[in-house]
mmCIF file of C-alpha atoms in Angstrom:
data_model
loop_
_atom_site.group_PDB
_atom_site.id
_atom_site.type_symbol
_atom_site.label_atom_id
_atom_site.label_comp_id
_atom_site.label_asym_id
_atom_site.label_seq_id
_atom_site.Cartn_x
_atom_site.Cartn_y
_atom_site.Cartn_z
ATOM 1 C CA UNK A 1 27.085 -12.187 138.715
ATOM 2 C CA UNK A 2 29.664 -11.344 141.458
ATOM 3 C CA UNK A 3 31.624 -8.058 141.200
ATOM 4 C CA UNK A 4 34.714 -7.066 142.527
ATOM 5 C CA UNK A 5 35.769 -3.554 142.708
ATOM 6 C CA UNK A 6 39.439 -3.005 143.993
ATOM 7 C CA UNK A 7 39.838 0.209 144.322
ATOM 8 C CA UNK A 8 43.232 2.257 144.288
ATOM 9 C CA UNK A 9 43.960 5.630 145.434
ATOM 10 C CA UNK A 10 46.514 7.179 147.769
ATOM 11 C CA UNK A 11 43.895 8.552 149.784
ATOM 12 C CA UNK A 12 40.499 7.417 149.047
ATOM 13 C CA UNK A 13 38.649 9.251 152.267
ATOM 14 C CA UNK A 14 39.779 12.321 151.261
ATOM 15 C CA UNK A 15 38.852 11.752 147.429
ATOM 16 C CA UNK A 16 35.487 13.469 146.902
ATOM 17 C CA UNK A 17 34.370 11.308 143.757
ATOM 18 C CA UNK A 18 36.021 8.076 144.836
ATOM 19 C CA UNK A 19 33.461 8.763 148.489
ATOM 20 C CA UNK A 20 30.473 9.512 145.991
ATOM 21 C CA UNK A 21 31.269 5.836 143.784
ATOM 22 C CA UNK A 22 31.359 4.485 147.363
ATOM 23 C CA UNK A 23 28.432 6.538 148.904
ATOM 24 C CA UNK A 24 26.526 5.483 145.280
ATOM 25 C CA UNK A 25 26.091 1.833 145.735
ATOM 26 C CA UNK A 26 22.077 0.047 147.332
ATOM 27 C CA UNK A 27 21.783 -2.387 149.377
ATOM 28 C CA UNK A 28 20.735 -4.000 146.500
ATOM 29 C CA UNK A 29 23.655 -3.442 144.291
ATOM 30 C CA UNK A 30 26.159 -4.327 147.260
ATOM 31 C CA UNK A 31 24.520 -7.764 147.538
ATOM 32 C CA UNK A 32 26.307 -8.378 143.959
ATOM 33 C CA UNK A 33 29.150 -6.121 144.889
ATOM 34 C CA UNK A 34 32.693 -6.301 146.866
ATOM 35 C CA UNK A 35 34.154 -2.979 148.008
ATOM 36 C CA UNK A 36 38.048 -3.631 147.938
ATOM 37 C CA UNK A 37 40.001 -0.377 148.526
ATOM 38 C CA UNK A 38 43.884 -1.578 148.623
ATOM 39 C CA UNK A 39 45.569 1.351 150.531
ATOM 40 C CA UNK A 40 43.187 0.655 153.571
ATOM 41 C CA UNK A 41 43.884 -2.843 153.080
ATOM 42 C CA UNK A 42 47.436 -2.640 153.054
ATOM 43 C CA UNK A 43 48.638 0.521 154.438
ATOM 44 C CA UNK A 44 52.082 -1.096 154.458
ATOM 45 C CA UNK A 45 52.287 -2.257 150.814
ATOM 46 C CA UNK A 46 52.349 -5.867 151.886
ATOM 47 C CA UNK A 47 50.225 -7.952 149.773
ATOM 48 C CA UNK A 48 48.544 -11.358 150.923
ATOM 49 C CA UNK A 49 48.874 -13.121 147.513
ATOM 50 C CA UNK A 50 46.585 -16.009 148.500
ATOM 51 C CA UNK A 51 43.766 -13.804 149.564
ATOM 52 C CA UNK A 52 43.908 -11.768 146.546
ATOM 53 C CA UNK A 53 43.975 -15.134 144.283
ATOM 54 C CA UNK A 54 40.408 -16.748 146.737
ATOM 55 C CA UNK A 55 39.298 -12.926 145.962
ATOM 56 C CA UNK A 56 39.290 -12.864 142.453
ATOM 57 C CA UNK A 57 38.517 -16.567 142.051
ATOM 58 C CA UNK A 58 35.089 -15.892 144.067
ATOM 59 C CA UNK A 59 33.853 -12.795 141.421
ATOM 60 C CA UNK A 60 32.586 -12.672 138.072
ATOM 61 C CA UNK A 61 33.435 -9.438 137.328
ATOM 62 C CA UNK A 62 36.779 -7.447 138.121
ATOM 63 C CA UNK A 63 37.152 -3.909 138.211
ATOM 64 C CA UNK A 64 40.311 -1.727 139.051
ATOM 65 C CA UNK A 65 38.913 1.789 140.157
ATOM 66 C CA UNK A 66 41.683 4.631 140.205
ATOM 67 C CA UNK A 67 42.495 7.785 139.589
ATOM 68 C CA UNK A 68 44.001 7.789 136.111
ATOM 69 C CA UNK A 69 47.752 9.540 137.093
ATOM 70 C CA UNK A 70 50.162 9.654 134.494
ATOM 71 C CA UNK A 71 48.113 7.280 132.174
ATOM 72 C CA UNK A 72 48.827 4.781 134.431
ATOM 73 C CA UNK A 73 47.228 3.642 137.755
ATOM 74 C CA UNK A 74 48.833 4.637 141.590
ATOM 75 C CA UNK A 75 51.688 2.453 142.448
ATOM 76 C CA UNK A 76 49.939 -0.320 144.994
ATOM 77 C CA UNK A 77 47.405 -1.313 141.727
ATOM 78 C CA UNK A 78 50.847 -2.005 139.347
ATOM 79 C CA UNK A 79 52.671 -3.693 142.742
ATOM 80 C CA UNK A 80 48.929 -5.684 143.555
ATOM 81 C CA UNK A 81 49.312 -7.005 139.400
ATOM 82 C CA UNK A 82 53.174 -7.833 139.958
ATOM 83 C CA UNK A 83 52.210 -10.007 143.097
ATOM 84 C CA UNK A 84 48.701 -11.192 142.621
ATOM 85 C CA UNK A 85 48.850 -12.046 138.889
ATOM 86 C CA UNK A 86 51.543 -14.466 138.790
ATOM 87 C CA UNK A 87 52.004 -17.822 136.527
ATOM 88 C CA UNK A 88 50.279 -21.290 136.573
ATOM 89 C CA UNK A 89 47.413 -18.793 138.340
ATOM 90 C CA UNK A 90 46.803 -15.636 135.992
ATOM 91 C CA UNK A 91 48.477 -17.712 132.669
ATOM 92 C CA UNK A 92 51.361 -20.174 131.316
ATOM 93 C CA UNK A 93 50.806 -23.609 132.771
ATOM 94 C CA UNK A 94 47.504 -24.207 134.298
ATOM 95 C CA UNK A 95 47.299 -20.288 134.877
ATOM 96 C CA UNK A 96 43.672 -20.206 133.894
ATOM 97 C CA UNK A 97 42.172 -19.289 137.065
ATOM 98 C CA UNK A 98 40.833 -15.951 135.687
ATOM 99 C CA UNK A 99 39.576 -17.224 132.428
ATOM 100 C CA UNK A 100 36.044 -16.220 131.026
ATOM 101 C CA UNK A 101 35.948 -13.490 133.821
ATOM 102 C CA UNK A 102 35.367 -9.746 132.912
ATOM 103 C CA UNK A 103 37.906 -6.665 133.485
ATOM 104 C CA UNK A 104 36.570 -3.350 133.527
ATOM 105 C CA UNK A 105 38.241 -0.083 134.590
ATOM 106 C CA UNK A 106 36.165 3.087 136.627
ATOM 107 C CA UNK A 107 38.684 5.973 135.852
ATOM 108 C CA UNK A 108 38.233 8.939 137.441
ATOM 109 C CA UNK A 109 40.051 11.542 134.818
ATOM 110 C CA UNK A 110 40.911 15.089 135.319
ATOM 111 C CA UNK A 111 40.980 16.838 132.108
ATOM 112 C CA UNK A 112 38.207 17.041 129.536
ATOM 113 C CA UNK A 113 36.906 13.893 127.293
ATOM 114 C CA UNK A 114 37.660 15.997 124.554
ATOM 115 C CA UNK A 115 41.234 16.466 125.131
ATOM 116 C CA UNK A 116 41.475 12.025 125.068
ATOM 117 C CA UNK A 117 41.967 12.269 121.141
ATOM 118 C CA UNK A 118 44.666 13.131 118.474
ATOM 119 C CA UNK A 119 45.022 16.939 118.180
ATOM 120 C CA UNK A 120 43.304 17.296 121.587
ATOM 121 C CA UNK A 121 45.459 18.219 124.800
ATOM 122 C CA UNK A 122 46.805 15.090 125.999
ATOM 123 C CA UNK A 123 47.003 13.399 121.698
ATOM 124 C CA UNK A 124 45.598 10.160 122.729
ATOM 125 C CA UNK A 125 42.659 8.376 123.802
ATOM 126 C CA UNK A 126 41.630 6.628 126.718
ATOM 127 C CA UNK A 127 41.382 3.421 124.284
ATOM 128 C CA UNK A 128 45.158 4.001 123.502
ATOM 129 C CA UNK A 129 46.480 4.573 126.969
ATOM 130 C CA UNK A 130 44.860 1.669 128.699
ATOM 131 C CA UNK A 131 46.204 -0.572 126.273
ATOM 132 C CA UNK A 132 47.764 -2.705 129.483
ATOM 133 C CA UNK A 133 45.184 -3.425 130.770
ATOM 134 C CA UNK A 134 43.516 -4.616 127.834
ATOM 135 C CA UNK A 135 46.384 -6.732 127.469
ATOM 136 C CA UNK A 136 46.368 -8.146 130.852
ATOM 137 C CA UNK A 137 42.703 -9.181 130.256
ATOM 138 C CA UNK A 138 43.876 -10.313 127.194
ATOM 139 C CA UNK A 139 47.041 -12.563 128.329
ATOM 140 C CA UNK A 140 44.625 -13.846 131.763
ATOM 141 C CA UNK A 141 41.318 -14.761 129.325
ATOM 142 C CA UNK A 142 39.230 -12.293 130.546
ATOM 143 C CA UNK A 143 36.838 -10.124 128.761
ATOM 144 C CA UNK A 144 37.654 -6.729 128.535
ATOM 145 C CA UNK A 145 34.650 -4.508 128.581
ATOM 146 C CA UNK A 146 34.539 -1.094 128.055
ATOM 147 C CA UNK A 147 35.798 1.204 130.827
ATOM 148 C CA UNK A 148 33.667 3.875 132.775
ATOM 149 C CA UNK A 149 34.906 7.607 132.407
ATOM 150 C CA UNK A 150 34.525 9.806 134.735
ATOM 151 C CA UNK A 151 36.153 13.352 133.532
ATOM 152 C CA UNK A 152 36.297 15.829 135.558
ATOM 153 C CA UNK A 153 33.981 14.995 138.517
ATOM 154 C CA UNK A 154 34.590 18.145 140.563
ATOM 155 C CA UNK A 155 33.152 20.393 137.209
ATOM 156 C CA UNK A 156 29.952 18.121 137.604
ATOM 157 C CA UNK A 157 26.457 19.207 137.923
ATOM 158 C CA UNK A 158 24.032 17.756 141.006
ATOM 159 C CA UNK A 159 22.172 16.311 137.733
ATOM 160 C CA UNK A 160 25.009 15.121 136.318
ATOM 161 C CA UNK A 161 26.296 13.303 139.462
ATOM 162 C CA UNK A 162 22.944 11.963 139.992
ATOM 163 C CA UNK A 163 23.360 9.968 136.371
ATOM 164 C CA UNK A 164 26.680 8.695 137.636
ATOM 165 C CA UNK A 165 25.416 7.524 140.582
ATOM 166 C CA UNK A 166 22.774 4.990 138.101
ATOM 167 C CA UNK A 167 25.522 4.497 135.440
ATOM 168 C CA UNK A 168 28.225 3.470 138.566
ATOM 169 C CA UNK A 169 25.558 0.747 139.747
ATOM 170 C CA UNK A 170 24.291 -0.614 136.483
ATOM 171 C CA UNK A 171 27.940 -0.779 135.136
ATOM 172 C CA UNK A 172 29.232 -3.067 138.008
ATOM 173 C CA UNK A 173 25.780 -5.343 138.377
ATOM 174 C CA UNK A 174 24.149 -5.446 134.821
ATOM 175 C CA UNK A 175 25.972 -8.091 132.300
ATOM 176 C CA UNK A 176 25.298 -5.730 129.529
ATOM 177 C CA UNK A 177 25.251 -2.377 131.242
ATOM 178 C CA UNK A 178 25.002 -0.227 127.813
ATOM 179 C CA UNK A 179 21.359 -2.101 127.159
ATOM 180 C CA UNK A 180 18.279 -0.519 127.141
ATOM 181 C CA UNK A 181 16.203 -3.714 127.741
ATOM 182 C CA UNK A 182 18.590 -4.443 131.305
ATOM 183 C CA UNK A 183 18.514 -1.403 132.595
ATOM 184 C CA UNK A 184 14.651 -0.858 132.342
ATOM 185 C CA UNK A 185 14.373 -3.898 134.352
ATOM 186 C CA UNK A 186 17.031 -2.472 136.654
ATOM 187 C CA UNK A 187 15.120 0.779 136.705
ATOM 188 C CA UNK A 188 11.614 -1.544 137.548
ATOM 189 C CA UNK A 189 13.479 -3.614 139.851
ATOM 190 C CA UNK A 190 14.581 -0.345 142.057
ATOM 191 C CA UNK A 191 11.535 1.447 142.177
ATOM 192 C CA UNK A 192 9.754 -1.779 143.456
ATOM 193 C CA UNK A 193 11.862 -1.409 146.434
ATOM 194 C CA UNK A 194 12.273 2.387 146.545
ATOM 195 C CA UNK A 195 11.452 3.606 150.106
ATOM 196 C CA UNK A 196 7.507 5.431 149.811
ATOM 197 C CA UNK A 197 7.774 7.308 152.937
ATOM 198 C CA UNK A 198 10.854 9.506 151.654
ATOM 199 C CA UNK A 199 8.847 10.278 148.237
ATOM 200 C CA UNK A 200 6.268 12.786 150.280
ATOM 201 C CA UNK A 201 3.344 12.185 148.525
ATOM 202 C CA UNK A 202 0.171 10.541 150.058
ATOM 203 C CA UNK A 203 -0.456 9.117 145.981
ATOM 204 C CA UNK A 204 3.340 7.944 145.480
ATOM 205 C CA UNK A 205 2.443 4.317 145.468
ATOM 206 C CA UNK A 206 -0.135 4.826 142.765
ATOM 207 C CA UNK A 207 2.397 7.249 140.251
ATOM 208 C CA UNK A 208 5.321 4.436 141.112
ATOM 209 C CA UNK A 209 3.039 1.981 140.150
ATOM 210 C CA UNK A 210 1.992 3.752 136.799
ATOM 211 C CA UNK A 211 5.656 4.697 136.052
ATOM 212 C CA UNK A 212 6.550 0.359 136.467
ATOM 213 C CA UNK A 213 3.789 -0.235 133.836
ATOM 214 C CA UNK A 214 4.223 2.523 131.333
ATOM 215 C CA UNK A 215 8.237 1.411 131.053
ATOM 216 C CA UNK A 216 6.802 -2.611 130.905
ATOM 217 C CA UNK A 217 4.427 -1.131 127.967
ATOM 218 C CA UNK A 218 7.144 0.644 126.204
ATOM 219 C CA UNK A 219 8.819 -2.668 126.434
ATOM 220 C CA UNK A 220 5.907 -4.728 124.491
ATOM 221 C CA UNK A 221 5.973 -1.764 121.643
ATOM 222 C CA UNK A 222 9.595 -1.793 121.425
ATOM 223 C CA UNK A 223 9.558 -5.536 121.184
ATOM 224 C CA UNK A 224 6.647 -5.388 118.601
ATOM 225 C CA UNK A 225 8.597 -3.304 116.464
ATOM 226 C CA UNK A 226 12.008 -5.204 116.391
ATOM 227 C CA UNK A 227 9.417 -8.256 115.453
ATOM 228 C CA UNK A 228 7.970 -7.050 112.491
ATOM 229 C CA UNK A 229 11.031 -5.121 111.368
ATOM 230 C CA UNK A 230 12.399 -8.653 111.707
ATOM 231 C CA UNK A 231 9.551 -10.632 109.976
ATOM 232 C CA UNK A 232 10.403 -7.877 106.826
ATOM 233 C CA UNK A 233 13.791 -8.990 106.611
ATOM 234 C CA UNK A 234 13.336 -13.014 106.801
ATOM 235 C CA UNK B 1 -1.525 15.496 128.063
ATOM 236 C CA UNK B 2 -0.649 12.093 126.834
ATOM 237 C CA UNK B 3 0.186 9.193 129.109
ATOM 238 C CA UNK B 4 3.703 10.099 128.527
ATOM 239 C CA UNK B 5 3.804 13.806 129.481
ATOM 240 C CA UNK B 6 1.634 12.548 132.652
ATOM 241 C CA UNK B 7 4.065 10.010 133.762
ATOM 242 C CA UNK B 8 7.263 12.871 133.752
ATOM 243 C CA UNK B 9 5.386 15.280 134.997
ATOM 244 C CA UNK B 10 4.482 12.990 138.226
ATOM 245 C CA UNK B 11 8.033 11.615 138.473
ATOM 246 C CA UNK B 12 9.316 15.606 138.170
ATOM 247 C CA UNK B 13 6.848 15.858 141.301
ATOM 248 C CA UNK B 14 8.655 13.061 143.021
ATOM 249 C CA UNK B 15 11.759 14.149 142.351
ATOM 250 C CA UNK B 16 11.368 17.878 143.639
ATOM 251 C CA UNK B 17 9.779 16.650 146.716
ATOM 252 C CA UNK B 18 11.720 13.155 147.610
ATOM 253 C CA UNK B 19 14.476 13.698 150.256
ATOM 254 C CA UNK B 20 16.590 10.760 149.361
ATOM 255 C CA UNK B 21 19.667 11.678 147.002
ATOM 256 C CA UNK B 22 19.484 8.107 145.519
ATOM 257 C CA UNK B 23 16.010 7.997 145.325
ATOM 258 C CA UNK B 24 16.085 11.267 143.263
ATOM 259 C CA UNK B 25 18.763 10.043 141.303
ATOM 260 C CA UNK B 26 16.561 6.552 140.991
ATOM 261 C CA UNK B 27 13.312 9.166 139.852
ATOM 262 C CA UNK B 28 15.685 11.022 137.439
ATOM 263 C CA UNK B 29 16.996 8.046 135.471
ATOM 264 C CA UNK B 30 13.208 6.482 135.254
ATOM 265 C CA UNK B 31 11.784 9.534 133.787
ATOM 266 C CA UNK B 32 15.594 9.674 131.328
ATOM 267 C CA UNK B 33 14.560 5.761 130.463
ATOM 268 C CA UNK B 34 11.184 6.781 129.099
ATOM 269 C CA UNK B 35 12.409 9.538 127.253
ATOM 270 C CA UNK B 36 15.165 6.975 125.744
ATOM 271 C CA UNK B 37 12.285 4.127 124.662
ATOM 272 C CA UNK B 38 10.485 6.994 123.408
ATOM 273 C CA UNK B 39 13.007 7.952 120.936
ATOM 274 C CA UNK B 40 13.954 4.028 120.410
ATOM 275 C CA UNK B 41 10.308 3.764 119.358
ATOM 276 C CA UNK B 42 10.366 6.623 117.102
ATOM 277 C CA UNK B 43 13.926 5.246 115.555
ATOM 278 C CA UNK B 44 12.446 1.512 114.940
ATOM 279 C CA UNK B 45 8.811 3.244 114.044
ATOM 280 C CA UNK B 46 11.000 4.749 111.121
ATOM 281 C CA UNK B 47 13.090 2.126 110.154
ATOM 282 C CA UNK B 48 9.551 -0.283 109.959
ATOM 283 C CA UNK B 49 8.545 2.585 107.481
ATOM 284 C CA UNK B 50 11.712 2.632 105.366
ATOM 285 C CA UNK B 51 11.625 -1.305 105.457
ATOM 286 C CA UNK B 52 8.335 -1.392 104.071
ATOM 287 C CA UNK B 53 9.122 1.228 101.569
ATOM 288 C CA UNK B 54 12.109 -0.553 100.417
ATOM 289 C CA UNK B 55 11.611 -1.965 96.495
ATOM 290 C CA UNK B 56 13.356 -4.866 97.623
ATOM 291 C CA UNK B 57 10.110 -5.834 99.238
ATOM 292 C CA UNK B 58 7.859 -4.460 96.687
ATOM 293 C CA UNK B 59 7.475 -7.610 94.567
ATOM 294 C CA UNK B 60 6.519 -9.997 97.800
#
């Protein structure tokens, strides 16, 4: 699965969380991953259409990544739909060059999750206000999956970041990011390549080791379970 | 100390002495994975108990 991650901001080097998101990707993940900040790409608001259209066509997965301002996304993401998703490509005749894709949405969000609900501070929730873009998924034939929320980044704690940093990966590379099943083997898969010498432990190989099989044994209980909960129900 | 306990208690290790953001972040989420099979054992444990507790079962 290919990913492609446009990402809008007025001034992403500047942004602190849209550096982390950036900062946050492996080697590994980036081999699945395109990086496609739209500002830097065209600081004059000019958009090459055809490029966009090869883009999109060559990915799996799309994701707009913006600071959610005024509900809405900054002004070159609305312009880059208005010139990039046009007819007989995005829908109408022929237009079904993004069918069976994915759209997802990595909002960074200033206020409180709390206040994304009726009776809370802003009265709606994030479901409700990013009803366009569920309806451009909808209109193209994409699959809309559910968005990544990131409120209030600068109130985040070092431990909290660190779990965004994991969520951020597994939600662009893993096909059902919310799993438990994937992301253990996306857990196993990274600690296989995880660097020893920056662990400082002589025994690190050994406890990495121990830490692959004891989340592979978990696996065989868990699946033992579901089997004979199953069998019951047959 | 169960097999469990051991294995968070050497990836705690790793984590306070690794000097690779990512690869603490990587140690953190292995150690939160565990935790979350744990509890997704204990949840299907109990719903195998409740299944074969269930009367609609009792006859077969």
């Amino acid at each position: 699965m290919k990913t492609l991650v446009i990402i809008s901001h007025p001034s992403v080097d500047e942004s602190g969380s849209q550096q982390f998101l950036i900062q946050a990707l492996s080697d590994r993940s980036l081999e699945q991953v395109t990086l496609h900040p739209l500002e830097k790409t065209y600081p004059d608001g000019v958009i090459d259409v055809k490029h966009e259209q090869e883009l999109l066509k060559s990915h799996d997965r799309i994701i707009f990544q913006f600071p959610f301002y005024w509900y809405s996304s900054p002004p070159l993401l609305k312009h880059w739909q208005d010139e990039v998703l046009t007819e007989h490509f995005a829908f109408g005749y022929r237009g079904n060059k993004l069918e069976g894709k994915e759209l997802g949405l990595v909002l960074s969000i200033g206020l409180a999750e709390k206040e994304y609900q009726t009776g809370g501070q802003e009265g709606y929730s994030i479901s409700e206000l990013t009803k366009p873009f569920q309806a451009v998924a909808r209109k193209t034939g994409m699959t809309y999956i559910k968005p990544l929320s990131i409120f209030q980044y600068a109130y985040m704690s070092e431990e909290e970041r660190m779990g965004l940093l994991i969520r951020y990966q597994q939600y662009l590379t893993l096909k059902k990011p919310d799993s438990l099943k994937p992301r253990e083997e996306w857990v196993i898969a990274a600690l296989k390549e995880t660097a020893t010498e920056t662990l400082g432990t002589d025994h690190s190989d050994f406890i990495i080791e121990q830490v692959i099989e004891h989340i592979e044994d978990n696996r065989m209980e868990l699946d033992e379970l579901r089997m004979h909960i199953d069998n019951y129900h047959e | 100390m169960d097999e469990q306990e051991w294995v968070i208690r050497e990836l705690d290790q790793l984590f306070d002495s690794s000097q690779d953001y990512k690869q603490k972040a990587l140690l953190k989420a292995a150690a939160d994975l565990i935790r979350e099979q744990e509890t997704r054992k204990q949840q299907l444990q109990g719903e195998l108990d409740g299944t074969l507790w269930s009367p609609g079962n009792w006859g077969n």
